[in-house]
PDB file of C-alpha atoms in Angstrom:
ATOM      1  CA  GLY P   1      11.781  -4.113  -6.505  1.00 79.00           C
ATOM      2  CA  GLU P   2      10.159  -2.936  -9.878  1.00 86.00           C
ATOM      3  CA  ASN P   3      11.000   0.526 -11.459  1.00 92.00           C
ATOM      4  CA  VAL P   4       9.010   1.917 -14.248  1.00 96.00           C
ATOM      5  CA  GLU P   5       9.658   4.857 -16.271  1.00 97.00           C
ATOM      6  CA  GLN P   6       7.353   6.477 -18.535  1.00 98.00           C
ATOM      7  CA  HIS P   7       7.922   8.958 -21.475  1.00 97.00           C
ATOM      8  CA  PRO P   8       6.782  11.642 -22.471  1.00 97.00           C
ATOM      9  CA  SER P   9       5.570  13.404 -19.302  1.00 97.00           C
ATOM     10  CA  THR P  10       3.271  15.709 -21.561  1.00 97.00           C
ATOM     11  CA  LEU P  11       2.012  15.175 -25.098  1.00 98.00           C
ATOM     12  CA  SER P  12       0.114  17.310 -27.245  1.00 98.00           C
ATOM     13  CA  VAL P  13      -1.488  16.019 -30.443  1.00 98.00           C
ATOM     14  CA  GLN P  14      -3.732  17.335 -33.055  1.00 98.00           C
ATOM     15  CA  GLU P  15      -7.346  15.605 -33.293  1.00 98.00           C
ATOM     16  CA  GLY P  16      -6.834  12.578 -35.637  1.00 97.00           C
ATOM     17  CA  ASP P  17      -3.378  12.219 -35.168  1.00 98.00           C
ATOM     18  CA  SER P  18      -1.701   9.142 -33.464  1.00 98.00           C
ATOM     19  CA  ALA P  19      -0.168   9.476 -29.932  1.00 98.00           C
ATOM     20  CA  VAL P  20       2.450   6.866 -28.660  1.00 98.00           C
ATOM     21  CA  ILE P  21       3.630   6.693 -24.853  1.00 98.00           C
ATOM     22  CA  LYS P  22       6.655   4.583 -23.908  1.00 98.00           C
ATOM     23  CA  CYS P  23       7.442   2.561 -20.673  1.00 98.00           C
ATOM     24  CA  THR P  24      10.423   0.552 -19.554  1.00 97.00           C
ATOM     25  CA  TYR P  25      10.331  -1.781 -16.499  1.00 96.00           C
ATOM     26  CA  SER P  26      13.322  -3.042 -14.752  1.00 94.00           C
ATOM     27  CA  ASP P  27      12.011  -6.437 -13.297  1.00 92.00           C
ATOM     28  CA  SER P  28      12.624  -8.968 -15.898  1.00 92.00           C
ATOM     29  CA  ALA P  29      10.094 -11.507 -14.143  1.00 91.00           C
ATOM     30  CA  SER P  30       7.113  -8.759 -14.500  1.00 92.00           C
ATOM     31  CA  ASN P  31       4.571 -10.358 -16.516  1.00 92.00           C
ATOM     32  CA  TYR P  32       1.504  -7.949 -16.473  1.00 93.00           C
ATOM     33  CA  PHE P  33       1.484  -4.660 -17.992  1.00 96.00           C
ATOM     34  CA  PRO P  34      -1.562  -2.465 -17.656  1.00 96.00           C
ATOM     35  CA  TRP P  35      -2.476   0.999 -18.917  1.00 97.00           C
ATOM     36  CA  TYR P  36      -4.583   3.431 -17.144  1.00 97.00           C
ATOM     37  CA  LYS P  37      -6.389   6.333 -17.923  1.00 97.00           C
ATOM     38  CA  GLN P  38      -7.185   9.071 -15.319  1.00 96.00           C
ATOM     39  CA  GLU P  39      -9.369  12.091 -15.515  1.00 94.00           C
ATOM     40  CA  LEU P  40      -9.030  14.743 -12.801  1.00 89.00           C
ATOM     41  CA  GLY P  41      -9.924  13.665  -9.352  1.00 89.00           C
ATOM     42  CA  LYS P  42     -11.253  10.126 -10.543  1.00 92.00           C
ATOM     43  CA  ARG P  43      -9.808   6.816 -10.085  1.00 93.00           C
ATOM     44  CA  PRO P  44      -7.571   5.192 -12.912  1.00 94.00           C
ATOM     45  CA  GLN P  45      -9.582   3.357 -15.301  1.00 94.00           C
ATOM     46  CA  LEU P  46      -7.882   0.270 -17.049  1.00 94.00           C
ATOM     47  CA  ILE P  47      -7.857   0.910 -20.927  1.00 96.00           C
ATOM     48  CA  ILE P  48      -5.864  -2.037 -21.801  1.00 97.00           C
ATOM     49  CA  ASP P  49      -3.237  -4.486 -20.578  1.00 95.00           C
ATOM     50  CA  ILE P  50      -0.858  -7.069 -22.119  1.00 95.00           C
ATOM     51  CA  ARG P  51       0.752 -10.257 -20.732  1.00 93.00           C
ATOM     52  CA  SER P  52       4.190 -11.174 -21.204  1.00 88.00           C
ATOM     53  CA  ASN P  53       3.199 -14.097 -23.254  1.00 87.00           C
ATOM     54  CA  VAL P  54       1.768 -11.768 -26.099  1.00 86.00           C
ATOM     55  CA  GLY P  55       3.809  -9.114 -28.091  1.00 92.00           C
ATOM     56  CA  GLU P  56       0.809  -7.187 -29.121  1.00 95.00           C
ATOM     57  CA  LYS P  57      -2.695  -6.470 -28.415  1.00 95.00           C
ATOM     58  CA  LYS P  58      -5.058  -4.160 -29.912  1.00 96.00           C
ATOM     59  CA  ASP P  59      -8.735  -2.929 -28.782  1.00 95.00           C
ATOM     60  CA  GLN P  60     -10.342  -0.534 -31.561  1.00 96.00           C
ATOM     61  CA  ARG P  61      -8.205   2.628 -31.454  1.00 97.00           C
ATOM     62  CA  ILE P  62      -5.983   1.410 -28.719  1.00 98.00           C
ATOM     63  CA  ALA P  63      -2.904  -0.852 -28.844  1.00 98.00           C
ATOM     64  CA  VAL P  64      -0.087  -2.050 -26.882  1.00 98.00           C
ATOM     65  CA  THR P  65       3.025  -3.595 -27.926  1.00 97.00           C
ATOM     66  CA  LEU P  66       5.526  -5.342 -25.587  1.00 97.00           C
ATOM     67  CA  ASN P  67       9.155  -6.009 -26.038  1.00 96.00           C
ATOM     68  CA  LYS P  68      10.237  -8.532 -23.403  1.00 94.00           C
ATOM     69  CA  THR P  69      13.924  -8.753 -24.435  1.00 94.00           C
ATOM     70  CA  ALA P  70      14.302  -4.747 -23.976  1.00 95.00           C
ATOM     71  CA  LYS P  71      11.751  -4.479 -21.138  1.00 96.00           C
ATOM     72  CA  HIS P  72       9.765  -1.905 -22.617  1.00 96.00           C
ATOM     73  CA  PHE P  73       6.082  -1.493 -23.777  1.00 97.00           C
ATOM     74  CA  SER P  74       4.270   1.126 -25.462  1.00 98.00           C
ATOM     75  CA  LEU P  75       0.693   2.551 -25.808  1.00 98.00           C
ATOM     76  CA  HIS P  76      -0.680   3.512 -29.022  1.00 98.00           C
ATOM     77  CA  ILE P  77      -3.682   5.668 -29.697  1.00 98.00           C
ATOM     78  CA  THR P  78      -4.687   6.296 -33.190  1.00 97.00           C
ATOM     79  CA  GLU P  79      -7.465   8.636 -34.641  1.00 98.00           C
ATOM     80  CA  THR P  80      -7.189  10.639 -31.404  1.00 98.00           C
ATOM     81  CA  GLN P  81     -10.116  12.542 -30.007  1.00 97.00           C
ATOM     82  CA  PRO P  82     -10.436  15.472 -27.739  1.00 96.00           C
ATOM     83  CA  GLU P  83     -12.005  12.967 -25.077  1.00 96.00           C
ATOM     84  CA  ASP P  84      -8.818  11.047 -25.144  1.00 97.00           C
ATOM     85  CA  SER P  85      -7.249  13.897 -23.237  1.00 97.00           C
ATOM     86  CA  ALA P  86      -6.306  12.709 -19.647  1.00 97.00           C
ATOM     87  CA  VAL P  87      -3.236  11.439 -17.762  1.00 97.00           C
ATOM     88  CA  TYR P  88      -2.153   7.993 -18.737  1.00 98.00           C
ATOM     89  CA  PHE P  89      -0.309   5.520 -16.494  1.00 97.00           C
ATOM     90  CA  CYS P  90       1.547   2.558 -17.305  1.00 97.00           C
ATOM     91  CA  ALA P  91       2.338  -0.209 -14.579  1.00 96.00           C
ATOM     92  CA  ALA P  92       4.150  -3.494 -14.322  1.00 94.00           C
ATOM     93  CA  THR P  93       3.634  -6.302 -11.983  1.00 91.00           C
ATOM     94  CA  ARG P  94       3.673  -9.989 -11.186  1.00 83.00           C
ATOM     95  CA  PRO P  95       0.472 -11.471  -9.912  1.00 72.00           C
ATOM     96  CA  ASP P  96       1.630 -11.724  -6.139  1.00 76.00           C
ATOM     97  CA  ASN P  97       3.485  -8.568  -6.289  1.00 82.00           C
ATOM     98  CA  ASP P  98       2.515  -4.717  -5.819  1.00 87.00           C
ATOM     99  CA  MET P  99       2.078  -2.828  -8.860  1.00 89.00           C
ATOM    100  CA  ARG P 100       4.336  -0.066  -9.665  1.00 91.00           C
ATOM    101  CA  PHE P 101       3.372   2.899 -11.895  1.00 94.00           C
ATOM    102  CA  GLY P 102       5.049   5.313 -14.328  1.00 96.00           C
ATOM    103  CA  ALA P 103       5.161   8.879 -13.650  1.00 96.00           C
ATOM    104  CA  GLY P 104       2.361   9.545 -16.186  1.00 97.00           C
ATOM    105  CA  THR P 105       1.756  11.400 -19.300  1.00 97.00           C
ATOM    106  CA  ARG P 106      -0.688  14.214 -19.763  1.00 97.00           C
ATOM    107  CA  LEU P 107      -2.154  13.984 -23.061  1.00 98.00           C
ATOM    108  CA  THR P 108      -3.790  16.654 -24.892  1.00 97.00           C
ATOM    109  CA  VAL P 109      -5.728  16.344 -27.860  1.00 97.00           C
ATOM    110  CA  LYS P 110      -6.681  19.573 -29.649  1.00 96.00           C
ATOM    111  CA  PRO P 111      -9.575  19.847 -31.732  1.00 93.00           C
TER     112      PRO P 111
ATOM    113  CA  GLY Q   1     -17.279  -7.130 -12.574  1.00 68.00           C
ATOM    114  CA  ALA Q   2     -14.983  -6.581  -9.590  1.00 85.00           C
ATOM    115  CA  VAL Q   3     -16.110  -3.286  -7.753  1.00 91.00           C
ATOM    116  CA  VAL Q   4     -14.070  -1.644  -5.040  1.00 94.00           C
ATOM    117  CA  SER Q   5     -16.011   0.965  -3.131  1.00 95.00           C
ATOM    118  CA  GLN Q   6     -14.061   3.566  -1.238  1.00 97.00           C
ATOM    119  CA  HIS Q   7     -15.526   5.819   1.387  1.00 97.00           C
ATOM    120  CA  PRO Q   8     -15.616   8.733   1.887  1.00 97.00           C
ATOM    121  CA  SER Q   9     -14.923  10.552  -1.248  1.00 96.00           C
ATOM    122  CA  TRP Q  10     -13.739  13.543   0.217  1.00 96.00           C
ATOM    123  CA  VAL Q  11     -13.122  14.701   3.784  1.00 96.00           C
ATOM    124  CA  ILE Q  12     -12.278  18.126   5.309  1.00 97.00           C
ATOM    125  CA  CYS Q  13     -10.408  18.010   8.748  1.00 95.00           C
ATOM    126  CA  LYS Q  14      -8.533  20.253  11.117  1.00 96.00           C
ATOM    127  CA  SER Q  15      -5.007  19.747  12.096  1.00 97.00           C
ATOM    128  CA  GLY Q  16      -4.363  17.299  14.514  1.00 96.00           C
ATOM    129  CA  THR Q  17      -7.422  15.044  14.133  1.00 97.00           C
ATOM    130  CA  SER Q  18      -7.463  11.731  13.062  1.00 97.00           C
ATOM    131  CA  VAL Q  19      -9.317  10.299   9.520  1.00 97.00           C
ATOM    132  CA  LYS Q  20     -10.531   6.933   8.665  1.00 97.00           C
ATOM    133  CA  ILE Q  21     -10.777   5.870   5.084  1.00 97.00           C
ATOM    134  CA  GLU Q  22     -12.644   2.581   4.314  1.00 97.00           C
ATOM    135  CA  CYS Q  23     -12.224   0.327   1.173  1.00 96.00           C
ATOM    136  CA  ARG Q  24     -14.318  -2.405   0.430  1.00 95.00           C
ATOM    137  CA  SER Q  25     -14.433  -5.185  -2.343  1.00 92.00           C
ATOM    138  CA  LEU Q  26     -18.215  -5.740  -2.954  1.00 93.00           C
ATOM    139  CA  ASP Q  27     -18.361  -8.652  -5.389  1.00 89.00           C
ATOM    140  CA  PHE Q  28     -14.982 -10.561  -4.748  1.00 89.00           C
ATOM    141  CA  GLN Q  29     -12.774 -11.256  -2.043  1.00 88.00           C
ATOM    142  CA  ALA Q  30      -9.758  -9.462  -1.637  1.00 86.00           C
ATOM    143  CA  THR Q  31      -6.881 -11.247  -0.414  1.00 80.00           C
ATOM    144  CA  THR Q  32      -4.289  -8.190  -0.956  1.00 88.00           C
ATOM    145  CA  MET Q  33      -5.302  -4.758  -0.720  1.00 92.00           C
ATOM    146  CA  PHE Q  34      -3.084  -1.747  -1.768  1.00 94.00           C
ATOM    147  CA  TRP Q  35      -3.101   1.837  -0.680  1.00 96.00           C
ATOM    148  CA  TYR Q  36      -1.756   4.707  -2.802  1.00 96.00           C
ATOM    149  CA  ARG Q  37      -1.399   8.296  -2.227  1.00 97.00           C
ATOM    150  CA  GLN Q  38      -1.402  10.670  -5.154  1.00 95.00           C
ATOM    151  CA  PHE Q  39      -0.425  14.358  -4.861  1.00 94.00           C
ATOM    152  CA  PRO Q  40      -1.570  17.049  -7.528  1.00 91.00           C
ATOM    153  CA  LYS Q  41       0.009  16.321 -10.756  1.00 89.00           C
ATOM    154  CA  GLN Q  42       1.995  13.277  -9.714  1.00 93.00           C
ATOM    155  CA  SER Q  43       1.788   9.491 -10.077  1.00 93.00           C
ATOM    156  CA  LEU Q  44       0.189   7.012  -7.911  1.00 94.00           C
ATOM    157  CA  MET Q  45       2.726   6.231  -4.906  1.00 94.00           C
ATOM    158  CA  LEU Q  46       2.383   2.920  -3.183  1.00 94.00           C
ATOM    159  CA  MET Q  47       2.100   3.563   0.664  1.00 96.00           C
ATOM    160  CA  ALA Q  48       1.405  -0.030   1.738  1.00 95.00           C
ATOM    161  CA  THR Q  49       0.236  -3.411   1.000  1.00 92.00           C
ATOM    162  CA  SER Q  50      -2.225  -5.275   3.398  1.00 90.00           C
ATOM    163  CA  ASN Q  51      -3.014  -8.766   3.512  1.00 86.00           C
ATOM    164  CA  GLU Q  52      -6.022 -10.155   5.239  1.00 82.00           C
ATOM    165  CA  GLY Q  53      -5.294 -11.062   9.042  1.00 81.00           C
ATOM    166  CA  SER Q  54      -1.441  -9.832   8.832  1.00 84.00           C
ATOM    167  CA  LYS Q  55       0.222  -6.494   9.397  1.00 87.00           C
ATOM    168  CA  ALA Q  56       0.567  -4.316   6.541  1.00 91.00           C
ATOM    169  CA  THR Q  57       3.667  -3.788   4.555  1.00 93.00           C
ATOM    170  CA  TYR Q  58       4.780  -0.473   4.382  1.00 95.00           C
ATOM    171  CA  GLU Q  59       6.867   1.231   1.632  1.00 94.00           C
ATOM    172  CA  GLN Q  60      10.120   3.044   2.585  1.00 93.00           C
ATOM    173  CA  GLY Q  61       9.392   6.473   3.764  1.00 93.00           C
ATOM    174  CA  VAL Q  62       5.766   6.078   4.829  1.00 95.00           C
ATOM    175  CA  GLU Q  63       5.257   6.069   8.666  1.00 94.00           C
ATOM    176  CA  LYS Q  64       3.611   3.037  10.054  1.00 92.00           C
ATOM    177  CA  ASP Q  65       2.442   4.891  13.089  1.00 94.00           C
ATOM    178  CA  LYS Q  66       0.847   7.767  11.317  1.00 96.00           C
ATOM    179  CA  PHE Q  67      -0.923   5.789   8.410  1.00 97.00           C
ATOM    180  CA  LEU Q  68      -2.707   2.855  10.122  1.00 95.00           C
ATOM    181  CA  ILE Q  69      -3.964   0.194   8.133  1.00 94.00           C
ATOM    182  CA  ASN Q  70      -6.011  -2.671   9.200  1.00 90.00           C
ATOM    183  CA  HIS Q  71      -7.149  -5.530   6.792  1.00 87.00           C
ATOM    184  CA  ALA Q  72      -9.672  -7.258   9.300  1.00 81.00           C
ATOM    185  CA  SER Q  73     -11.458  -9.140   6.594  1.00 87.00           C
ATOM    186  CA  LEU Q  74     -11.215 -10.360   2.983  1.00 87.00           C
ATOM    187  CA  THR Q  75     -13.583  -7.521   1.836  1.00 91.00           C
ATOM    188  CA  LEU Q  76     -12.611  -4.444   4.087  1.00 92.00           C
ATOM    189  CA  SER Q  77      -9.371  -2.546   4.571  1.00 93.00           C
ATOM    190  CA  THR Q  78      -9.194   0.687   6.283  1.00 95.00           C
ATOM    191  CA  LEU Q  79      -6.286   3.370   6.331  1.00 97.00           C
ATOM    192  CA  THR Q  80      -6.445   5.922   9.349  1.00 97.00           C
ATOM    193  CA  VAL Q  81      -4.432   8.992   8.949  1.00 97.00           C
ATOM    194  CA  THR Q  82      -3.447   9.827  12.675  1.00 97.00           C
ATOM    195  CA  SER Q  83      -2.708  13.275  13.777  1.00 96.00           C
ATOM    196  CA  ALA Q  84      -3.008  14.769  10.379  1.00 96.00           C
ATOM    197  CA  HIS Q  85      -1.158  17.654   9.084  1.00 96.00           C
ATOM    198  CA  PRO Q  86      -1.733  19.999   6.259  1.00 96.00           C
ATOM    199  CA  GLU Q  87       1.125  18.028   4.400  1.00 95.00           C
ATOM    200  CA  ASP Q  88      -0.918  14.814   4.393  1.00 96.00           C
ATOM    201  CA  SER Q  89      -3.767  16.669   2.164  1.00 96.00           C
ATOM    202  CA  SER Q  90      -3.737  14.181  -0.669  1.00 96.00           C
ATOM    203  CA  PHE Q  91      -5.717  11.976  -2.731  1.00 97.00           C
ATOM    204  CA  TYR Q  92      -5.742   8.488  -1.388  1.00 97.00           C
ATOM    205  CA  ILE Q  93      -6.780   5.714  -3.501  1.00 97.00           C
ATOM    206  CA  CYS Q  94      -7.168   1.936  -2.463  1.00 96.00           C
ATOM    207  CA  SER Q  95      -7.006  -1.146  -4.875  1.00 95.00           C
ATOM    208  CA  ALA Q  96      -7.966  -4.746  -4.509  1.00 92.00           C
ATOM    209  CA  ARG Q  97      -6.710  -7.884  -6.052  1.00 87.00           C
ATOM    210  CA  ALA Q  98      -8.960 -10.871  -6.435  1.00 80.00           C
ATOM    211  CA  ARG Q  99      -8.161 -14.335  -5.625  1.00 75.00           C
ATOM    212  CA  PRO Q 100      -6.861 -16.012  -7.604  1.00 74.00           C
ATOM    213  CA  SER Q 101      -4.959 -13.346  -8.994  1.00 74.00           C
ATOM    214  CA  THR Q 102      -4.681 -12.274 -12.639  1.00 78.00           C
ATOM    215  CA  GLY Q 103      -2.521  -9.427 -11.777  1.00 82.00           C
ATOM    216  CA  GLU Q 104      -5.131  -6.872 -12.509  1.00 86.00           C
ATOM    217  CA  LEU Q 105      -5.980  -4.181  -9.649  1.00 89.00           C
ATOM    218  CA  PHE Q 106      -9.525  -2.860  -8.949  1.00 92.00           C
ATOM    219  CA  PHE Q 107      -9.438   0.737  -7.824  1.00 94.00           C
ATOM    220  CA  GLY Q 108     -11.779   2.466  -5.402  1.00 96.00           C
ATOM    221  CA  GLU Q 109     -13.061   5.802  -6.379  1.00 96.00           C
ATOM    222  CA  GLY Q 110     -10.267   7.688  -4.058  1.00 96.00           C
ATOM    223  CA  SER Q 111     -10.681   9.862  -1.232  1.00 97.00           C
ATOM    224  CA  ARG Q 112      -9.428  13.582  -1.216  1.00 96.00           C
ATOM    225  CA  LEU Q 113      -8.229  14.509   2.136  1.00 97.00           C
ATOM    226  CA  THR Q 114      -7.809  18.069   3.049  1.00 97.00           C
ATOM    227  CA  VAL Q 115      -6.035  19.004   6.328  1.00 97.00           C
ATOM    228  CA  LEU Q 116      -6.688  22.698   7.429  1.00 96.00           C
TER     229      LEU Q 116
END
């Protein structure tokens, strides 16, 4: 089955700086890679996703890159703000398979 | 958009009792629902996959007789924690996949279970 690894486990940045979180996956057939933001006690919220036919996707301050050959994908947050502080999870799946999550990254943005 | 409703959002029960958690897809048919468990400061761990009209598939290490999953319709799946113990205290989250699937999961609000 799919195995997703995520790094770092914690990340602290100064407001305005960029944050990068990296994930690797094991199943070369996985073709959908979402990123979720989870605040304490709440459900995960999809913030951006990418499919295997695309190498990069951007939505305002958030971008995701995918390297299929190396089987890794990354989340980039630019101009970080205190409200970006949360736990971020990456995941990998195929449409008919279950979704496996990375271990999570606790991002703290210091004002 | 696709909405998944989960109930109750929190529950406190005595050790030895059973608790049922419901997960409903409100505006779409969910052929597959997934149940996750999340302990404090940890990731979402898949417990089981349920398909409408068939038995759930449990992940290794998850006791199927303790965590009963029923997916009776295309819009409802239930998780029953039987004979709950304090170590079952956790955040349980359901998610659903629409048909046809794009891969995206839609999550319920989660249910925080505390077993005394």
